Amino acid sequence: MTLRTATAVIDLNALTNNFRLIQSLSPNSKVLAVLKANGYGHGLERIAKALPDADAFGVARIDEALALRAAGIVKPIVLLEGFFAKEDIDVLAIHNLQTIVHNSEQLAAIVDAAVKKPLKVWLKIDTGMHRLGINPGQLSDFYNALSQSNNVQQAIVLMSHLGCADEKDNPVTPKQLALFKELTADKALEKSLANSAGVLAWPESHYDWVRPGLMLYGVSPLASGVSVNGIAPVMTLQSSLIAVRDIAAGEAVGYGGAWVSEKSTTIGVIAIGYGDGYPRHAPNGTPVLVNGRRVPLIGRVSMDMITVDLGCDSHEQIGDIATLWGKGLPVEEVAEFATTIPYELLCNITRRVHIQLA
Ligand SMILES: *Cc1c(COP(=O)(O)O)cnc(C)c1O
């Protein structure tokens, strides 16, 4: 008897195809593939090595960038939140990492540093999301300081980030697009604005560099689970049935007896739980695929197990494969049941989940 435990099956061909679709949608742009949070749970180095045609990689933490360098990745790497400490500036120079600058502390640290080599800088402007970025009124000061500094490689890249691009009718995005265009029109520099939703829904946002994350992994970045033709999920999360049990009407299942059967039925116990990254708050009725058949989750999600209602006519057996999301069951749909977003489900996959290449 060999039962499969929680396994993320990673389909690198799907990744390649998703990447090509992004290229074909934004044919005049270079692609900065976003690999933060362990490649959205798919494995940082694995994904980097499977994207030989990416023009650059984007990460959120310097440790992620250093892990890529240690794995032999030589492509440009951009720190999407910039550096967090003055001491990091030497690390950037030594490891040839590019940094975003979004505040005056970072600007001063760069201008005042004794750098070993000029740094490549992306200047981030806040065009309306109001998270990171300099205010539009600060642009000329920052631009002048960076373009006059010997510590900075010329030319810099101008960028901003879209806050609502996943909603096609949201009026915030046209405003952000117009402001970015106006602020950067007189500068013959490379520019970057689009995340995955920008690539798909806002061609005006493409500029010189697109920065897709979620879409690379074959998941729709559009709101309300609007699906995207031509992408396929890279991760399929699976496990197996480790028990199949007949339950009489009125019996409670799992912690807290939170689910009670209305009629006699057969339940399946699947070896996956929140300890693997399956969301604990997934409610009764969240779909699970067992032998390709949709069955509802019942009862509370445990650390190592979940239970599903297989129905009274089921023929499932111990060892049969269950798919929690991926091919045949979009993670977008599971996220909606769990009142979260696919990003969170993917990057919450824990270390004990086995990785298997498709
Ligand atoms: C995460 C991130 C992206 C990618 O966003 P997706 O929605 O996953 O495509 C792009 N740009 C920046 C600055 C980011 O932080």
Coordinates of N, CA and C in Angstrom, one line a residue, residues 194-339:
A194 N 2.3 47.6 -15.8 CA 1.3 46.5 -15.8 C 1.7 45.4 -14.9
N195 N 0.7 44.9 -14.1 CA 0.8 43.6 -13.4 C 0.0 42.7 -14.4
S196 N -0.4 41.5 -13.9 CA -1.1 40.5 -14.8 C -2.4 41.1 -15.3
A197 N -3.2 41.7 -14.4 CA -4.4 42.3 -14.9 C -4.2 43.4 -15.9
G198 N -3.1 44.1 -15.7 CA -2.8 45.2 -16.7 C -2.5 44.5 -18.1
V199 N -1.7 43.5 -18.1 CA -1.4 42.8 -19.3 C -2.6 42.3 -20.0
L200 N -3.6 41.8 -19.3 CA -4.8 41.3 -19.9 C -5.8 42.3 -20.3
A201 N -6.0 43.3 -19.4 CA -7.2 44.1 -19.6 C -6.9 45.6 -19.9
W202 N -5.6 46.0 -19.8 CA -5.3 47.4 -20.0 C -4.1 47.6 -20.9
P203 N -4.2 47.4 -22.2 CA -3.1 47.5 -23.1 C -2.3 48.8 -23.0
E204 N -3.0 49.9 -22.6 CA -2.3 51.2 -22.4 C -1.3 51.1 -21.3
S205 N -1.3 50.1 -20.5 CA -0.4 50.0 -19.3 C 0.8 49.3 -19.7
H206 N 1.0 48.7 -20.9 CA 2.1 47.8 -21.1 C 3.5 48.5 -21.1
Y207 N 3.6 49.6 -21.8 CA 4.9 50.3 -21.8 C 6.1 49.4 -22.1
D208 N 7.3 49.6 -21.5 CA 8.5 48.9 -21.9 C 8.7 47.6 -21.1
W209 N 8.1 47.5 -19.9 CA 8.2 46.3 -19.1 C 6.9 46.0 -18.5
V210 N 6.4 44.8 -18.8 CA 5.2 44.3 -18.0 C 5.7 43.4 -16.9
R211 N 5.0 43.4 -15.8 CA 5.4 42.7 -14.6 C 4.4 41.7 -14.1
P212 N 4.1 40.6 -14.9 CA 3.1 39.6 -14.5 C 3.6 38.7 -13.4
G213 N 2.7 38.4 -12.5 CA 2.9 37.4 -11.5 C 1.9 36.3 -11.7
L214 N 0.7 36.5 -11.1 CA -0.3 35.4 -11.0 C -0.6 34.7 -12.3
M215 N -0.7 35.5 -13.4 CA -1.1 35.0 -14.7 C 0.0 33.9 -15.2
L216 N 1.2 34.2 -14.9 CA 2.3 33.2 -15.2 C 2.0 31.8 -14.7
Y217 N 1.4 31.8 -13.5 CA 1.1 30.5 -12.9 C -0.3 30.0 -13.3
G218 N -0.8 30.6 -14.3 CA -2.0 30.0 -15.0 C -3.3 30.3 -14.2
V219 N -3.3 31.4 -13.4 CA -4.5 31.7 -12.6 C -5.0 33.1 -13.1
S220 N -6.3 33.2 -13.2 CA -6.9 34.5 -13.6 C -6.7 35.6 -12.6
P221 N -6.2 36.7 -13.0 CA -6.0 37.9 -12.0 C -7.3 38.7 -12.0
L222 N -8.3 38.4 -12.9 CA -9.4 39.3 -13.0 C -10.4 39.0 -11.8
A223 N -11.1 40.1 -11.4 CA -12.0 40.0 -10.3 C -13.2 39.0 -10.6
S224 N -13.8 38.5 -9.5 CA -14.9 37.6 -9.5 C -14.7 36.4 -10.4
G225 N -13.4 35.9 -10.4 CA -13.1 34.7 -11.0 C -13.4 34.7 -12.5
V226 N -13.4 35.8 -13.2 CA -13.5 35.9 -14.6 C -12.4 35.1 -15.2
S227 N -12.7 34.1 -16.1 CA -11.6 33.2 -16.5 C -10.9 33.8 -17.7
V228 N -9.7 33.3 -18.0 CA -8.9 33.8 -19.1 C -8.6 32.7 -20.0
N229 N -8.9 32.9 -21.3 CA -8.6 31.9 -22.3 C -7.1 31.8 -22.5
G230 N -6.7 30.5 -22.7 CA -5.3 30.3 -23.1 C -4.3 30.2 -22.0
I231 N -4.7 30.3 -20.7 CA -3.7 30.0 -19.6 C -4.1 28.7 -19.0
A232 N -3.2 28.0 -18.4 CA -3.5 26.7 -17.7 C -2.7 26.7 -16.4
P233 N -3.4 26.1 -15.4 CA -2.7 26.2 -14.1 C -1.4 25.4 -14.0
V234 N -0.4 26.0 -13.4 CA 0.9 25.4 -13.3 C 0.9 24.4 -12.1
M235 N 0.1 24.8 -11.0 CA 0.1 23.9 -9.8 C -1.2 23.1 -9.8
T236 N -1.1 21.8 -9.6 CA -2.3 21.0 -9.2 C -2.0 20.4 -7.9
L237 N -2.8 20.7 -6.9 CA -2.6 20.2 -5.5 C -3.4 19.0 -5.3
Q238 N -2.8 17.9 -4.9 CA -3.4 16.6 -4.8 C -3.1 15.9 -3.5
S239 N -3.9 15.0 -3.1 CA -3.6 14.0 -2.1 C -4.5 12.8 -2.3
S240 N -4.6 11.9 -1.3 CA -5.4 10.7 -1.6 C -6.3 10.4 -0.4
L241 N -7.3 9.6 -0.7 CA -8.2 9.1 0.3 C -7.5 8.2 1.2
I242 N -7.5 8.4 2.5 CA -6.9 7.5 3.4 C -7.9 6.8 4.2
A243 N -9.2 7.1 4.1 CA -10.3 6.3 4.7 C -11.5 6.6 3.9
V244 N -12.4 5.6 3.8 CA -13.7 5.7 3.2 C -14.6 5.0 4.2
R245 N -15.6 5.8 4.7 CA -16.4 5.3 5.8 C -17.9 5.5 5.6
D246 N -18.7 4.6 6.0 CA -20.1 4.7 5.9 C -20.6 5.4 7.2
I247 N -21.5 6.4 7.0 CA -22.0 7.2 8.1 C -23.5 7.1 8.1
A248 N -24.1 6.9 9.3 CA -25.5 6.9 9.4 C -26.1 8.3 9.5
A249 N -27.4 8.4 9.2 CA -28.1 9.7 9.3 C -27.9 10.2 10.8
G250 N -27.6 11.5 10.9 CA -27.6 12.1 12.2 C -26.2 12.0 12.9
E251 N -25.2 11.4 12.2 CA -23.9 11.4 12.8 C -23.1 12.6 12.5
A252 N -22.3 13.0 13.4 CA -21.5 14.2 13.3 C -20.0 13.8 12.8
V253 N -19.4 14.7 12.1 CA -18.1 14.4 11.5 C -17.1 15.5 11.9
G254 N -16.0 15.1 12.4 CA -14.8 16.0 12.6 C -14.9 16.8 13.9
Y255 N -13.9 17.7 14.1 CA -13.8 18.6 15.2 C -15.1 19.4 15.4
G256 N -15.5 19.4 16.7 CA -16.7 20.2 17.0 C -18.0 19.6 16.5
G257 N -17.9 18.4 15.9 CA -19.1 17.8 15.3 C -19.8 18.8 14.4
A258 N -19.1 19.6 13.7 CA -19.6 20.8 13.0 C -20.5 20.4 11.8
W259 N -20.3 19.2 11.3 CA -21.2 18.8 10.2 C -21.9 17.5 10.6
V260 N -23.2 17.5 10.4 CA -24.0 16.3 10.8 C -24.7 15.8 9.5
S261 N -24.6 14.5 9.3 CA -25.2 14.0 8.0 C -26.8 14.0 8.1
E262 N -27.4 14.3 7.1 CA -28.9 14.3 7.0 C -29.4 12.9 6.7
K263 N -28.6 12.2 5.9 CA -29.0 10.8 5.6 C -27.8 10.0 5.6
S264 N -28.0 8.7 5.5 CA -26.8 7.8 5.5 C -26.0 8.1 4.2
T265 N -24.7 8.1 4.4 CA -23.8 8.4 3.2 C -22.5 7.8 3.5
T266 N -21.6 8.0 2.5 CA -20.2 7.6 2.6 C -19.3 8.8 2.6
I267 N -18.4 8.9 3.6 CA -17.5 10.0 3.6 C -16.1 9.5 3.3
G268 N -15.3 10.4 2.7 CA -13.9 10.2 2.4 C -13.1 11.1 3.2
V269 N -12.0 10.5 3.7 CA -11.0 11.3 4.5 C -9.8 11.5 3.6
I270 N -9.4 12.7 3.3 CA -8.3 13.0 2.4 C -7.1 13.6 3.2
A271 N -5.9 13.1 2.9 CA -4.7 13.5 3.7 C -4.2 14.9 3.2
I272 N -4.9 15.9 3.6 CA -4.4 17.3 3.4 C -5.2 18.2 4.4
G273 N -4.5 19.2 4.9 CA -5.1 20.0 5.9 C -4.5 21.4 5.9
Y274 N -4.8 22.1 6.9 CA -4.2 23.5 7.0 C -2.7 23.4 7.2
G275 N -2.2 22.3 7.7 CA -0.7 22.1 7.9 C 0.0 22.0 6.5
D276 N -0.8 21.8 5.5 CA -0.2 21.8 4.1 C -0.5 23.1 3.4
G277 N -1.4 23.9 4.0 CA -1.8 25.1 3.3 C -3.2 25.1 2.8
Y278 N -3.9 24.1 3.0 CA -5.3 24.1 2.6 C -6.0 25.0 3.6
P279 N -6.9 25.9 3.1 CA -7.4 27.0 4.0 C -8.4 26.4 5.1
R280 N -8.1 26.7 6.4 CA -8.9 26.1 7.5 C -10.3 26.6 7.4
H281 N -10.5 27.8 6.9 CA -11.8 28.4 6.9 C -12.7 28.0 5.6
A282 N -12.2 27.1 4.8 CA -13.0 26.6 3.7 C -14.3 26.0 4.3
P283 N -15.4 26.5 3.8 CA -16.7 26.0 4.4 C -17.2 24.7 3.8
N284 N -18.3 24.2 4.4 CA -19.0 23.0 3.9 C -19.4 23.4 2.4
G285 N -19.2 22.4 1.5 CA -19.6 22.7 0.2 C -18.5 23.1 -0.8
T286 N -17.3 23.4 -0.2 CA -16.2 23.8 -1.0 C -15.9 22.6 -1.9
P287 N -15.7 22.8 -3.2 CA -15.6 21.6 -4.1 C -14.2 21.0 -4.0
V288 N -14.2 19.6 -4.1 CA -13.0 18.8 -4.1 C -13.2 17.8 -5.3
L289 N -12.2 17.5 -6.0 CA -12.3 16.5 -7.1 C -11.8 15.2 -6.6
V290 N -12.7 14.2 -6.6 CA -12.2 12.8 -6.3 C -12.5 12.0 -7.5
N291 N -11.4 11.4 -8.0 CA -11.5 10.6 -9.3 C -12.2 11.5 -10.3
G292 N -11.9 12.8 -10.3 CA -12.4 13.7 -11.4 C -13.9 14.1 -11.1
R293 N -14.5 13.6 -10.0 CA -15.9 13.9 -9.7 C -15.9 15.0 -8.6
R294 N -16.7 16.0 -8.7 CA -16.8 17.1 -7.7 C -17.6 16.6 -6.5
V295 N -17.0 16.7 -5.3 CA -17.7 16.3 -4.1 C -17.5 17.5 -3.1
P296 N -18.5 17.6 -2.2 CA -18.4 18.8 -1.3 C -17.5 18.4 0.0
L297 N -16.7 19.4 0.4 CA -16.0 19.4 1.7 C -17.1 19.4 2.7
I298 N -16.9 18.6 3.8 CA -17.8 18.7 4.9 C -17.0 18.7 6.2
G299 N -17.6 19.4 7.2 CA -16.9 19.5 8.5 C -15.7 20.4 8.5
R300 N -15.1 20.5 9.6 CA -13.9 21.4 9.8 C -12.7 20.8 9.1
V301 N -11.9 21.7 8.5 CA -10.6 21.4 8.0 C -9.7 21.1 9.2
S302 N -9.0 20.0 9.3 CA -8.1 19.7 10.4 C -6.7 20.0 9.9
M303 N -5.7 19.9 10.7 CA -4.3 20.2 10.4 C -3.8 19.3 9.2
D304 N -4.2 18.0 9.3 CA -3.6 17.0 8.4 C -4.7 16.3 7.5
M305 N -5.9 16.6 7.7 CA -7.0 15.9 7.0 C -8.2 16.9 6.7
I306 N -8.9 16.5 5.6 CA -10.3 17.0 5.4 C -11.2 15.9 5.2
T307 N -12.5 16.1 5.3 CA -13.5 15.1 5.0 C -14.4 15.6 3.9
V308 N -14.8 14.7 3.0 CA -15.7 15.0 1.9 C -16.9 14.0 2.0
D309 N -18.0 14.5 1.4 CA -19.2 13.6 1.3 C -19.2 13.0 -0.1
L310 N -18.9 11.7 -0.1 CA -18.8 11.0 -1.4 C -20.2 10.6 -1.9
G311 N -21.2 10.6 -1.0 CA -22.6 10.2 -1.4 C -22.8 8.7 -1.2
C312 N -24.0 8.3 -1.2 CA -24.3 6.9 -0.8 C -24.0 5.9 -1.9
D313 N -23.9 6.3 -3.2 CA -23.7 5.4 -4.3 C -22.2 5.4 -4.7
S314 N -21.3 5.9 -3.9 CA -20.0 6.1 -4.4 C -19.2 4.8 -4.5
H315 N -18.2 4.8 -5.3 CA -17.4 3.6 -5.5 C -15.9 3.9 -5.1
E316 N -15.7 5.0 -4.4 CA -14.3 5.4 -4.1 C -13.7 4.4 -3.2
Q317 N -12.3 4.4 -3.3 CA -11.5 3.5 -2.4 C -10.4 4.2 -1.9
I318 N -9.9 3.6 -0.8 CA -8.6 4.2 -0.2 C -7.6 4.2 -1.3
G319 N -6.8 5.3 -1.3 CA -5.8 5.4 -2.3 C -6.2 6.2 -3.6
D320 N -7.5 6.4 -3.7 CA -7.9 7.2 -4.9 C -7.4 8.7 -4.7
I321 N -7.2 9.3 -5.9 CA -6.6 10.6 -5.9 C -7.7 11.7 -5.7
A322 N -7.4 12.7 -4.9 CA -8.2 13.9 -4.7 C -7.4 15.1 -5.2
T323 N -8.1 16.0 -5.9 CA -7.5 17.2 -6.4 C -8.2 18.3 -5.6
L324 N -7.3 19.2 -4.9 CA -7.9 20.3 -4.2 C -8.0 21.5 -5.0
W325 N -7.1 21.7 -5.9 CA -7.2 22.8 -6.9 C -6.2 22.5 -8.0
G326 N -6.4 23.2 -9.1 CA -5.5 23.0 -10.3 C -6.2 22.6 -11.5
K327 N -5.7 21.6 -12.2 CA -6.3 21.1 -13.4 C -7.7 20.5 -13.1
G328 N -8.7 21.0 -13.7 CA -10.1 20.4 -13.4 C -10.8 21.2 -12.3
L329 N -10.1 21.9 -11.5 CA -10.8 22.7 -10.4 C -10.0 23.9 -10.1
P330 N -10.4 25.1 -10.8 CA -9.6 26.3 -10.7 C -9.4 26.8 -9.2
V331 N -8.2 27.2 -8.9 CA -8.0 27.7 -7.5 C -8.8 28.9 -7.3
E332 N -9.2 29.6 -8.4 CA -10.0 30.8 -8.3 C -11.3 30.5 -7.6
E333 N -11.9 29.3 -7.9 CA -13.1 28.9 -7.4 C -13.0 28.5 -5.9
V334 N -12.0 27.8 -5.6 CA -11.7 27.4 -4.2 C -11.5 28.6 -3.3
A335 N -10.8 29.6 -3.9 CA -10.6 30.9 -3.2 C -11.9 31.6 -2.9
E336 N -12.8 31.5 -3.8 CA -14.0 32.2 -3.6 C -14.8 31.6 -2.5
F337 N -14.8 30.2 -2.4 CA -15.5 29.5 -1.3 C -14.8 29.9 0.0
A338 N -13.5 30.0 0.0 CA -12.8 30.2 1.2 C -12.7 31.7 1.5
T339 N -13.4 32.6 0.8 CA -13.4 34.0 1.0 C -12.0 34.6 1.0

